[in-house]
mmCIF file of C-alpha atoms in Angstrom:
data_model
loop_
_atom_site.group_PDB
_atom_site.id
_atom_site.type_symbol
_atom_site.label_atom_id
_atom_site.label_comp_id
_atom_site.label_asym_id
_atom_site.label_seq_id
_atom_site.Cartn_x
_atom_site.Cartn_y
_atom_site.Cartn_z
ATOM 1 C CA UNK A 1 0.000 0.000 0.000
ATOM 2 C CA UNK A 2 1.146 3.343 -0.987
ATOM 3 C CA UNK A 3 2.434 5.647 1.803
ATOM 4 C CA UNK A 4 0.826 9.352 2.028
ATOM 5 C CA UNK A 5 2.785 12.274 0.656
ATOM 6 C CA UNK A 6 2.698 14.660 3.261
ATOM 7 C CA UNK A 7 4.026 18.326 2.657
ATOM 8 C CA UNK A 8 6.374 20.417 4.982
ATOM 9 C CA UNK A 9 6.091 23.628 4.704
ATOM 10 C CA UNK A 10 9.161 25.693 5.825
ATOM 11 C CA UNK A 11 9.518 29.639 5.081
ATOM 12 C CA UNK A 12 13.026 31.114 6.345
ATOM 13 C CA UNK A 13 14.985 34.174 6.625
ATOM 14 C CA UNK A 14 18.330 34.556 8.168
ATOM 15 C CA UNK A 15 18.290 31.491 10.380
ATOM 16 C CA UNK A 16 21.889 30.012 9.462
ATOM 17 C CA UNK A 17 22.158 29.659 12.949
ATOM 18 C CA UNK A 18 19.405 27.394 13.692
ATOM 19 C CA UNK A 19 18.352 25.873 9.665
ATOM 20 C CA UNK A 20 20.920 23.001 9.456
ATOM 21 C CA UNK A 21 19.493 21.250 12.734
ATOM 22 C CA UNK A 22 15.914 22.102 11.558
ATOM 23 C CA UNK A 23 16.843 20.130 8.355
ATOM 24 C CA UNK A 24 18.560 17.259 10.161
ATOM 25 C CA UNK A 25 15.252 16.968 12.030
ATOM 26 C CA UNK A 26 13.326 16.481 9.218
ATOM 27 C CA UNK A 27 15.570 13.926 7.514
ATOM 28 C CA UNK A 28 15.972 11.817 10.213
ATOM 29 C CA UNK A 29 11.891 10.958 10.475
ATOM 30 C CA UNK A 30 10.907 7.943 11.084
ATOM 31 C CA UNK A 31 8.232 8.267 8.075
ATOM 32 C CA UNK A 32 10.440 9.075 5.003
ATOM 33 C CA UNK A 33 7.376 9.710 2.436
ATOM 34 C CA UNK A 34 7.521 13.791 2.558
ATOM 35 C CA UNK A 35 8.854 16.752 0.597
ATOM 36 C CA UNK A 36 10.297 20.147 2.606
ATOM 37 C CA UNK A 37 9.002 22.985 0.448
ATOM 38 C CA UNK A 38 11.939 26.144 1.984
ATOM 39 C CA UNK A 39 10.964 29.523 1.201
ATOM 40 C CA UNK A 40 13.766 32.192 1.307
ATOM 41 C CA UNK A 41 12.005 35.059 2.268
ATOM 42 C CA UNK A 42 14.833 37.731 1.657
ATOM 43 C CA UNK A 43 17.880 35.871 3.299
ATOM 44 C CA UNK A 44 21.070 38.164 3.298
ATOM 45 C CA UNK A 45 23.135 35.253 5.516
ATOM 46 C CA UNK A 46 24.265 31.672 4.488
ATOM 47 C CA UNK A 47 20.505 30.573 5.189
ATOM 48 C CA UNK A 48 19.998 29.930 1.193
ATOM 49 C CA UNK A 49 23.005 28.119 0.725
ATOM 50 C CA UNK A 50 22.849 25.569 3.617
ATOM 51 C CA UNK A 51 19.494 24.513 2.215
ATOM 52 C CA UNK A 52 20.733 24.191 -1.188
ATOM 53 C CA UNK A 53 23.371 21.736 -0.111
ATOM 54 C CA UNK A 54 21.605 19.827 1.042
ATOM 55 C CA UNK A 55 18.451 19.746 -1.382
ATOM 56 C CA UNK A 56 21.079 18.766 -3.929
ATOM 57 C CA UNK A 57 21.468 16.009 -2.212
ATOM 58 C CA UNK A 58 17.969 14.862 -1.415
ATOM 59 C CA UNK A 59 14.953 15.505 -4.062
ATOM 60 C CA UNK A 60 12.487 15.876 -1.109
ATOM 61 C CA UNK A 61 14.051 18.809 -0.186
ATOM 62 C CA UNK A 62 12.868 21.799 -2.316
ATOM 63 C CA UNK A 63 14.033 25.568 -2.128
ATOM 64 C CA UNK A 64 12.333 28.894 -3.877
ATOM 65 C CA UNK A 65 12.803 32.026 -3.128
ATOM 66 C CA UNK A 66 9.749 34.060 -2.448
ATOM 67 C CA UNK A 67 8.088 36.025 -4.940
ATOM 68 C CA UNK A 68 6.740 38.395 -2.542
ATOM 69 C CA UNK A 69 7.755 39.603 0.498
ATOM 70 C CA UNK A 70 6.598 38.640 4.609
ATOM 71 C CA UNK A 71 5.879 35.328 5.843
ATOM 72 C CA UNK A 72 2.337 34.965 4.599
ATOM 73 C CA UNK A 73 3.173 35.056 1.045
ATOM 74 C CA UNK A 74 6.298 32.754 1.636
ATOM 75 C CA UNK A 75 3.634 30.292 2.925
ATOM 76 C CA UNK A 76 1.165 30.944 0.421
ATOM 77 C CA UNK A 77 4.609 29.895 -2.122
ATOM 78 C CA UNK A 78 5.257 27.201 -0.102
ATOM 79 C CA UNK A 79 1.674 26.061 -0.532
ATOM 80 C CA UNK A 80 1.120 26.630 -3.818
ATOM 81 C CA UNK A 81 3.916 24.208 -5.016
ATOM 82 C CA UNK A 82 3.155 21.464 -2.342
ATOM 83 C CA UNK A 83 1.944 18.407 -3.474
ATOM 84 C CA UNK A 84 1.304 16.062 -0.642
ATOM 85 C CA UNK A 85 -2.055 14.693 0.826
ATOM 86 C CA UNK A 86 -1.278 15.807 4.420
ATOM 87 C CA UNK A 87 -0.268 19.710 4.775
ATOM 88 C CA UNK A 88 1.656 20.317 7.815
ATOM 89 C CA UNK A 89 3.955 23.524 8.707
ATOM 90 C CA UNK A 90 7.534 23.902 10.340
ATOM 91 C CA UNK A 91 9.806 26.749 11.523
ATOM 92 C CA UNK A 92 13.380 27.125 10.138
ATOM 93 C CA UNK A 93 14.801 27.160 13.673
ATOM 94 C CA UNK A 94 13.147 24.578 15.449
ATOM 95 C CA UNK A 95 13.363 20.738 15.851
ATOM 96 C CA UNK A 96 11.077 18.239 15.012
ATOM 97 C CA UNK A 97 11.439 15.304 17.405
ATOM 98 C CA UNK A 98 12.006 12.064 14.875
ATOM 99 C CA UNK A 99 8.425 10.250 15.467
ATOM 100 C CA UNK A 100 6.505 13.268 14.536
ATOM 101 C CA UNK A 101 5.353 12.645 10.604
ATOM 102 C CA UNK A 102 4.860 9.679 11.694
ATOM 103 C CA UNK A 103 2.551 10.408 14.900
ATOM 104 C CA UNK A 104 0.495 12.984 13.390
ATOM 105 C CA UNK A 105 0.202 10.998 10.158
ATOM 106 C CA UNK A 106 -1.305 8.107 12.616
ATOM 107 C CA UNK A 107 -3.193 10.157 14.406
ATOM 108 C CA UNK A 108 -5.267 11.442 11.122
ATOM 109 C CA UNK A 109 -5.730 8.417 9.430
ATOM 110 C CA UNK A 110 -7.309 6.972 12.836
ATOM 111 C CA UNK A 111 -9.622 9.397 13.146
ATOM 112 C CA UNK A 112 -10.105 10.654 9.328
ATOM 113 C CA UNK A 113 -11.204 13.980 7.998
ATOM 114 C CA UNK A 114 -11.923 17.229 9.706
ATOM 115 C CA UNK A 115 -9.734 16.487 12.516
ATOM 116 C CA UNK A 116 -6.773 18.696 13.289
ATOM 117 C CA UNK A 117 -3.367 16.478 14.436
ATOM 118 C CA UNK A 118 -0.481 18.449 17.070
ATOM 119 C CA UNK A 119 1.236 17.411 19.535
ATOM 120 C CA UNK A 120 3.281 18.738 22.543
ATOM 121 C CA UNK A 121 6.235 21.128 22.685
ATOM 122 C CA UNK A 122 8.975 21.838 24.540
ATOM 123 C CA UNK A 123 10.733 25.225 24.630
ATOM 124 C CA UNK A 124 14.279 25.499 24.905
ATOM 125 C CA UNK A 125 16.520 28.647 24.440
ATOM 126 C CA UNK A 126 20.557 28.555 25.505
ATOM 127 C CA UNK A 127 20.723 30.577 28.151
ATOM 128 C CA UNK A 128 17.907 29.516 30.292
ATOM 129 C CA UNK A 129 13.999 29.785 30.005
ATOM 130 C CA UNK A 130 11.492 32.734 31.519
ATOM 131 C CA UNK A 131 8.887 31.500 33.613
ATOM 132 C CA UNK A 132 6.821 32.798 31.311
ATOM 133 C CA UNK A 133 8.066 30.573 29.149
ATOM 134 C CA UNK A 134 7.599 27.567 30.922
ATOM 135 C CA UNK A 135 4.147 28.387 31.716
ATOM 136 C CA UNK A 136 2.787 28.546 28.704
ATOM 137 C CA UNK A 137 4.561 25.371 27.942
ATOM 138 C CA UNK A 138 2.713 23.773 30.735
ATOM 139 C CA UNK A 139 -0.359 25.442 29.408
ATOM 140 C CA UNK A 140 -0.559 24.584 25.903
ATOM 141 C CA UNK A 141 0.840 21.432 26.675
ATOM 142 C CA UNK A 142 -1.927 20.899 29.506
ATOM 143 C CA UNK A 143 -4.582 21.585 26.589
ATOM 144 C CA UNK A 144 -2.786 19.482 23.831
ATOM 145 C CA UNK A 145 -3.047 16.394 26.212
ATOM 146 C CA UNK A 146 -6.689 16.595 26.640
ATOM 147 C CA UNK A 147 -7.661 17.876 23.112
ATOM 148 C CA UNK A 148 -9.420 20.616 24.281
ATOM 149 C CA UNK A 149 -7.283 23.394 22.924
ATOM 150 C CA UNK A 150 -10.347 25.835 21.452
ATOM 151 C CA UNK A 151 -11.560 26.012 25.379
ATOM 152 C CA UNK A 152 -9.011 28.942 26.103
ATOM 153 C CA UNK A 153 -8.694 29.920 22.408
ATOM 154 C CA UNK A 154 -8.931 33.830 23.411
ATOM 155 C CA UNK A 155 -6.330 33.705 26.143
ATOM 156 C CA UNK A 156 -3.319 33.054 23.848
ATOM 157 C CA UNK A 157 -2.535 30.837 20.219
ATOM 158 C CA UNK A 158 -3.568 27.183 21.269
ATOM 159 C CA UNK A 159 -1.787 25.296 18.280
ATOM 160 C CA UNK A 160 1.400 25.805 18.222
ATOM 161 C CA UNK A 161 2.536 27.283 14.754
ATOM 162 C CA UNK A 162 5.135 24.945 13.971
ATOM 163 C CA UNK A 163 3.438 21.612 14.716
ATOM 164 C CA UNK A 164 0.083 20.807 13.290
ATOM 165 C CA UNK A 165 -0.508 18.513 10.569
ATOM 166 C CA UNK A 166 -4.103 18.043 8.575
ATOM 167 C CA UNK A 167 -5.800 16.584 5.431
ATOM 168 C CA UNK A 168 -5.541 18.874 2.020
ATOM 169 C CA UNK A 169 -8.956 19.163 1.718
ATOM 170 C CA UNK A 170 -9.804 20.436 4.927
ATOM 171 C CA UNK A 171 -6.619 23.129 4.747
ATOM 172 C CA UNK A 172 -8.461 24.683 1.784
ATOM 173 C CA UNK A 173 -11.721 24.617 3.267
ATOM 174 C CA UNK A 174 -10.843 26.941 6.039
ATOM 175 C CA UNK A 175 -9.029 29.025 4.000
ATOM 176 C CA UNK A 176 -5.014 28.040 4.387
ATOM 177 C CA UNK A 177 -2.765 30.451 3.972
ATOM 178 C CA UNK A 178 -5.026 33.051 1.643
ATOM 179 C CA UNK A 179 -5.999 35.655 4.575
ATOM 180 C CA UNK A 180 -3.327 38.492 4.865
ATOM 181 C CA UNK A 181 -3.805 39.004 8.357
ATOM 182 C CA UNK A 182 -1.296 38.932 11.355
ATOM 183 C CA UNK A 183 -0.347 36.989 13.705
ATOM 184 C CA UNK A 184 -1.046 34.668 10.985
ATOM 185 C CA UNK A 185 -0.546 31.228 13.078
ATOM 186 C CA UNK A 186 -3.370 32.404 15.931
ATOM 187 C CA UNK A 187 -5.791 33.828 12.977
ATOM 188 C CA UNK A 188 -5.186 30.321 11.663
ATOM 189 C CA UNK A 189 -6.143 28.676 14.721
ATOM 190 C CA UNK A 190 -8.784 30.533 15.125
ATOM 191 C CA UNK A 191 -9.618 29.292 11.331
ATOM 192 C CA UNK A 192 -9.581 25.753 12.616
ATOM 193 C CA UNK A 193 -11.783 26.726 15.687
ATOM 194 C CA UNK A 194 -14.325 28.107 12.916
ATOM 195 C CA UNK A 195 -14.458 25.083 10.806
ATOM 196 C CA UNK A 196 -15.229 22.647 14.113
ATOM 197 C CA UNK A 197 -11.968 20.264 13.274
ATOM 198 C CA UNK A 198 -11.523 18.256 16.534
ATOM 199 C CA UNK A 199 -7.896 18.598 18.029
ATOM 200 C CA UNK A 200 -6.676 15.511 18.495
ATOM 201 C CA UNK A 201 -5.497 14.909 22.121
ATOM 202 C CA UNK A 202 -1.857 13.907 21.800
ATOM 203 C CA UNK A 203 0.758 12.744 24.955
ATOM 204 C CA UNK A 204 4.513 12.965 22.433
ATOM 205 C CA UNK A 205 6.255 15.562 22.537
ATOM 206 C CA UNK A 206 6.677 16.665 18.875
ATOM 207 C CA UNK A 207 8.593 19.742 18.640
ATOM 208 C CA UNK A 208 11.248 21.207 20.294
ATOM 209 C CA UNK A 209 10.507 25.166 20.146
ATOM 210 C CA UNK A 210 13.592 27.382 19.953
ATOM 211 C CA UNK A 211 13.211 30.873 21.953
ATOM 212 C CA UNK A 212 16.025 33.899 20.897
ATOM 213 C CA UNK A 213 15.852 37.559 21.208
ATOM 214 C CA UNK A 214 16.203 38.353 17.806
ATOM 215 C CA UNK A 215 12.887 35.112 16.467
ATOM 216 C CA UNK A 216 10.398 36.910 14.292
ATOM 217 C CA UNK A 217 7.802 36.815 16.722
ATOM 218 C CA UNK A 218 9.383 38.738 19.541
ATOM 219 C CA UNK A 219 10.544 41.637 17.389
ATOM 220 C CA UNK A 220 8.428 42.255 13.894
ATOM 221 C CA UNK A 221 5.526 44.779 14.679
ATOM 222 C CA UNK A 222 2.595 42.461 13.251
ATOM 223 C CA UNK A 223 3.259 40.372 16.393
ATOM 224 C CA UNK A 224 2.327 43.302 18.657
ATOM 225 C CA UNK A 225 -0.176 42.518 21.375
ATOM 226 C CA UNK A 226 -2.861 45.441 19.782
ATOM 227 C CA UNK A 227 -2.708 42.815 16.408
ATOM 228 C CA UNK A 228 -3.103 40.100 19.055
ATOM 229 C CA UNK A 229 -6.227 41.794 20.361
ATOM 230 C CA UNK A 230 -7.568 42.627 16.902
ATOM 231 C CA UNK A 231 -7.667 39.187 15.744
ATOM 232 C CA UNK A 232 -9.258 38.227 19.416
ATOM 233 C CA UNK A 233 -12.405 40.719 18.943
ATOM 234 C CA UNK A 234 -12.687 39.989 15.037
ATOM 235 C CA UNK A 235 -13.247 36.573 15.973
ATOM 236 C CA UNK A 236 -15.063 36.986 18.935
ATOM 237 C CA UNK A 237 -17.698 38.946 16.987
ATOM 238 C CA UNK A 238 -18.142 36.535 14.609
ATOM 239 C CA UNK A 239 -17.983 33.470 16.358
ATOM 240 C CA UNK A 240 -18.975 34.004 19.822
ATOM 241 C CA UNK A 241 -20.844 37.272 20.637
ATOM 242 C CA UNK A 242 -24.700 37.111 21.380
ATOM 243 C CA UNK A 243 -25.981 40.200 19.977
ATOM 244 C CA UNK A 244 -29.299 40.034 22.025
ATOM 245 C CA UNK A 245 -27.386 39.750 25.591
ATOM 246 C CA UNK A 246 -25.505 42.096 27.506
ATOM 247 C CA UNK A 247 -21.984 42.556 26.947
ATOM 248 C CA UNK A 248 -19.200 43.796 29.763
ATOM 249 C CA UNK A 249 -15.402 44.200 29.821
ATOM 250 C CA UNK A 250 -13.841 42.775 33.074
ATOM 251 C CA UNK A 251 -10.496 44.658 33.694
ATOM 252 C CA UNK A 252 -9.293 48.382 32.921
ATOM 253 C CA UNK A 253 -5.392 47.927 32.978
ATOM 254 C CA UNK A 254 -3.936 47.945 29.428
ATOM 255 C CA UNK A 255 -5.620 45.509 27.669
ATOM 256 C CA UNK A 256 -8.900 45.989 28.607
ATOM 257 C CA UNK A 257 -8.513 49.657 27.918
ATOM 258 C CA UNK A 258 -7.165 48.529 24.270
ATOM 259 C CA UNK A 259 -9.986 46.071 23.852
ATOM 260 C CA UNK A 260 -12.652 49.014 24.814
ATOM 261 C CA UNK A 261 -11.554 50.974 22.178
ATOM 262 C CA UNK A 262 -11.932 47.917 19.802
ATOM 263 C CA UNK A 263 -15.345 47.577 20.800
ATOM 264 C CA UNK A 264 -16.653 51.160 20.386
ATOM 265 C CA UNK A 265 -14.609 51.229 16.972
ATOM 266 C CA UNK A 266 -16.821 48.363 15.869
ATOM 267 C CA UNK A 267 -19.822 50.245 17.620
ATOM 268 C CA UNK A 268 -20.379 47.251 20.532
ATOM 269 C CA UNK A 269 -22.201 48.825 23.530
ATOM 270 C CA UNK A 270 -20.351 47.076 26.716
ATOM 271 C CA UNK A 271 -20.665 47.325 30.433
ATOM 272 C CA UNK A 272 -16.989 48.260 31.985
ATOM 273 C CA UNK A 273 -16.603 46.477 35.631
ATOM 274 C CA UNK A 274 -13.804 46.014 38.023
ATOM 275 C CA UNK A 275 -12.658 44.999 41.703
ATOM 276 C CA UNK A 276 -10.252 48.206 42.133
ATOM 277 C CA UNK A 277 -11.745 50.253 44.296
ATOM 278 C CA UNK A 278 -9.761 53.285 43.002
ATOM 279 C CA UNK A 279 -11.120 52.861 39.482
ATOM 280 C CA UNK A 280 -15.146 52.133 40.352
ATOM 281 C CA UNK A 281 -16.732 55.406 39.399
ATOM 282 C CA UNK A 282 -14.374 56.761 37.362
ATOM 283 C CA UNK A 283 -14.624 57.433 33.114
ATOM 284 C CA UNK A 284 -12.668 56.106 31.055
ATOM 285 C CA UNK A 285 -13.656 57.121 26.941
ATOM 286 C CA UNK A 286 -17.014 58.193 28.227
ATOM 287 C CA UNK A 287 -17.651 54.738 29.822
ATOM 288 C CA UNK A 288 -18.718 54.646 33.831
ATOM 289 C CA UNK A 289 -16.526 52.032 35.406
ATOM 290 C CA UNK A 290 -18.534 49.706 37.561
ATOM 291 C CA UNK A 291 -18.010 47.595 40.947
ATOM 292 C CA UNK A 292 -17.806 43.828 39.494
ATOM 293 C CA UNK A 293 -21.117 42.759 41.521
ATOM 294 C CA UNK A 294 -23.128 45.177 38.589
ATOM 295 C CA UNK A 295 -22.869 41.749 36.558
ATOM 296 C CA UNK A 296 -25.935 39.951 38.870
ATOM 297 C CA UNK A 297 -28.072 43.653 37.798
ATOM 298 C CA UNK A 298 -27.742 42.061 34.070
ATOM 299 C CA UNK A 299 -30.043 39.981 32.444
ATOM 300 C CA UNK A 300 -27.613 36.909 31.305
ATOM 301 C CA UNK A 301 -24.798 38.756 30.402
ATOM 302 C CA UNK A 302 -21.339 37.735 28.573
ATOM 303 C CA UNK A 303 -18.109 38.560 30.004
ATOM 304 C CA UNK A 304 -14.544 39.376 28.783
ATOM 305 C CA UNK A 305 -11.716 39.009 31.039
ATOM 306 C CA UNK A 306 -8.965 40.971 30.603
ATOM 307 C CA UNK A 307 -7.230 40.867 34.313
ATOM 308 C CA UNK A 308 -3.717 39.078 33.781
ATOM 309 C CA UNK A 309 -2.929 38.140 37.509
ATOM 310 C CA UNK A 310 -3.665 34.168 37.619
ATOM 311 C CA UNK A 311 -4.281 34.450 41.346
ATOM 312 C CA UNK A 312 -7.111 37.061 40.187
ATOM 313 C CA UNK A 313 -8.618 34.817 37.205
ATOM 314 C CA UNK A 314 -8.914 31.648 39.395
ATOM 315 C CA UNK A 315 -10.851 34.308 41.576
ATOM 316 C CA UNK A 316 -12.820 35.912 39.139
ATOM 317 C CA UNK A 317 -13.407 32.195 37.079
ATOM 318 C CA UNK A 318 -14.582 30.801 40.168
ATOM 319 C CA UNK A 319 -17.141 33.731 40.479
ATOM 320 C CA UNK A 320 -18.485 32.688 37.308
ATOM 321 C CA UNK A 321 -18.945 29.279 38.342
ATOM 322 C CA UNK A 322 -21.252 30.570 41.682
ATOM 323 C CA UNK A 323 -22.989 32.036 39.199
ATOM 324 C CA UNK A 324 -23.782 29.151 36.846
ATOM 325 C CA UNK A 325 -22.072 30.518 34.167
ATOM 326 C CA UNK A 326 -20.474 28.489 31.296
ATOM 327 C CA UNK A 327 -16.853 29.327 29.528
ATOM 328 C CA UNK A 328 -16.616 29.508 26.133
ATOM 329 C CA UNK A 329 -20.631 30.741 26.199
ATOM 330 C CA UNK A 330 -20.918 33.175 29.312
ATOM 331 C CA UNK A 331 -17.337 34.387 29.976
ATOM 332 C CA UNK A 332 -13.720 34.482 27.755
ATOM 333 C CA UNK A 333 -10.728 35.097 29.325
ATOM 334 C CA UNK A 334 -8.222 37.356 26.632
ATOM 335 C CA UNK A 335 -5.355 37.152 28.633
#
């Protein structure tokens, strides 16, 4: 029986650093039936040239340079002259750990069509971790295990960008790579949240996620936390907001100040509460902020958190729950 083609997709720009071990990672899989579509997206190092080595040494391997310019149109490239049955993506300076084609290849053909395949990560960097770091390992990690990734979809990206893997036919149903909007990866999770494709709980770890000052993510200005918060009310809108019900902000540090200015852009009346004493009363763009208890005056309201402190969410989540309220329906934590 024929093995499945599946397709790596790998866009790149100045890693030399990092792009031979990323390489070496994907050669030594255990499943050997894929091509490694690598996009140079405007390399000025020795990024180009490692890759070329060693694609003339293995067919699988294929390099382009992009046509455009930005990650999004490197992937749409990369896409666009992929052939495989199974579409999966990969960063030039990570490491895939050598079961996981194979794993996430398993994993789909178990449970067929309009299921979504990841698996865990583990973040490394060379001089040493931030806890914030970790916990967001333990986090996504926590959700990966279980399956139930969509369930905190607003607080941060719950499939990690560089290891998913999914049929053909359901990448172009929800879209792929076409929408030119950033952070790309979380709008595409969202994407899969939209289309209902079932995560599929997974115990490997599958990735080992490189952290460095100078990665993409930390310093390009599309990965700002405003473009974070965009892409959390566009979706939110669309997806989860009840019109008919009562909407209120929880929170008026930074973000929830940022997201009440989303809101009236999109002209979304909202209730502002709090549990800061030296805040309650006070105006803020015109809107009264209230004492928290003002939820119980509403007549089956929805909520947006937007308090960061986790001491002050388990707090605030398990006010919810005295309340009967439901997560995901009732209340969304954005941070």
């Amino acid at each position: 029986m024929a093995q499945s083609l599946v397709s790596i997709l790998v866009p790149f720009k100045n890693t030399e650093s990092f792009i031979g071990e990323c390489l070496d990672s994907i050669l030594k899989q255990t499943y050997t039936n894929w091509e490694a579509i690598f996009i140079d997206d405007g390399s000025d190092d020795s990024s180009f040239k490692i890759v070329e080595t060693i694609s003339n040494q293995d067919a699988r391997v294929k390099l382009y340079r992009n046509n455009g310019s930005g990650i999004i149109n490197a992937l749409q490239m990369a896409y666009n002259r992929c052939k495989g049955e199974f579409i999966t993506r990969m960063d030039s300076d990570d490491i895939m750990t050598p079961i996981r084609l194979k794993d996430m290849l398993r994993s789909l053909e178990k449970y067929g069509k309009k299921h979504l395949a990841i698996g865990q990560v583990h973040y490394f960097r060379a001089d040493g971790l931030s806890d914030g770091f970790l916990r967001y390992e333990k986090w996504l990690n926590s959700l990966t295990k279980t399956g139930h990734n969509y369930s905190e979809i607003y607080k941060e990206c719950v499939i990690p960008s560089p290891c998913w893997m999914l049929h053909r036919k359901d990448f172009i149903a929800c879209g792929g790579f076409k929408p030119n909007r950033y952070p790309e990866d979380y709008d595409l999770a969202f994407r899969f949240y939209k289309a209902g494709y079932t995560c599929i709980p997974s115990n490997n770890i599958l990735l080992h996620w490189r952290d460095y000052s100078s990665r993409t993510s930390r310093t390009h200005e599309n990965y700002a936390q405003n473009h974070f918060l965009e892409l959390k009310v566009h979706y939110f809108l669309e997806l989860n907001f009840d019109s008919t019900r009562p909407l209120t902000i929880w929170g008026a540090g930074a973000k929830g100040k940022t997201l009440a200015k989303l809101l009236i852009k999109n002209n979304i009346q909202f209730y502002w509460i709090c549990d800061n004493p030296k805040k309650i009363g006070k105006h803020i763009y015109d809107q009264k902020l209230l004492n928290f208890d003002y939820l119980s005056q509403l007549n089956h309201p929805q909520s947006i958190v937007t308090v960061a402190n986790e001491v002050a969410q388990k707090e605030i989540k398990a006010y919810f729950e005295n309340q009967n309220m439901q997560s995901m329906v009732d209340y969304f934590f954005f941070c």
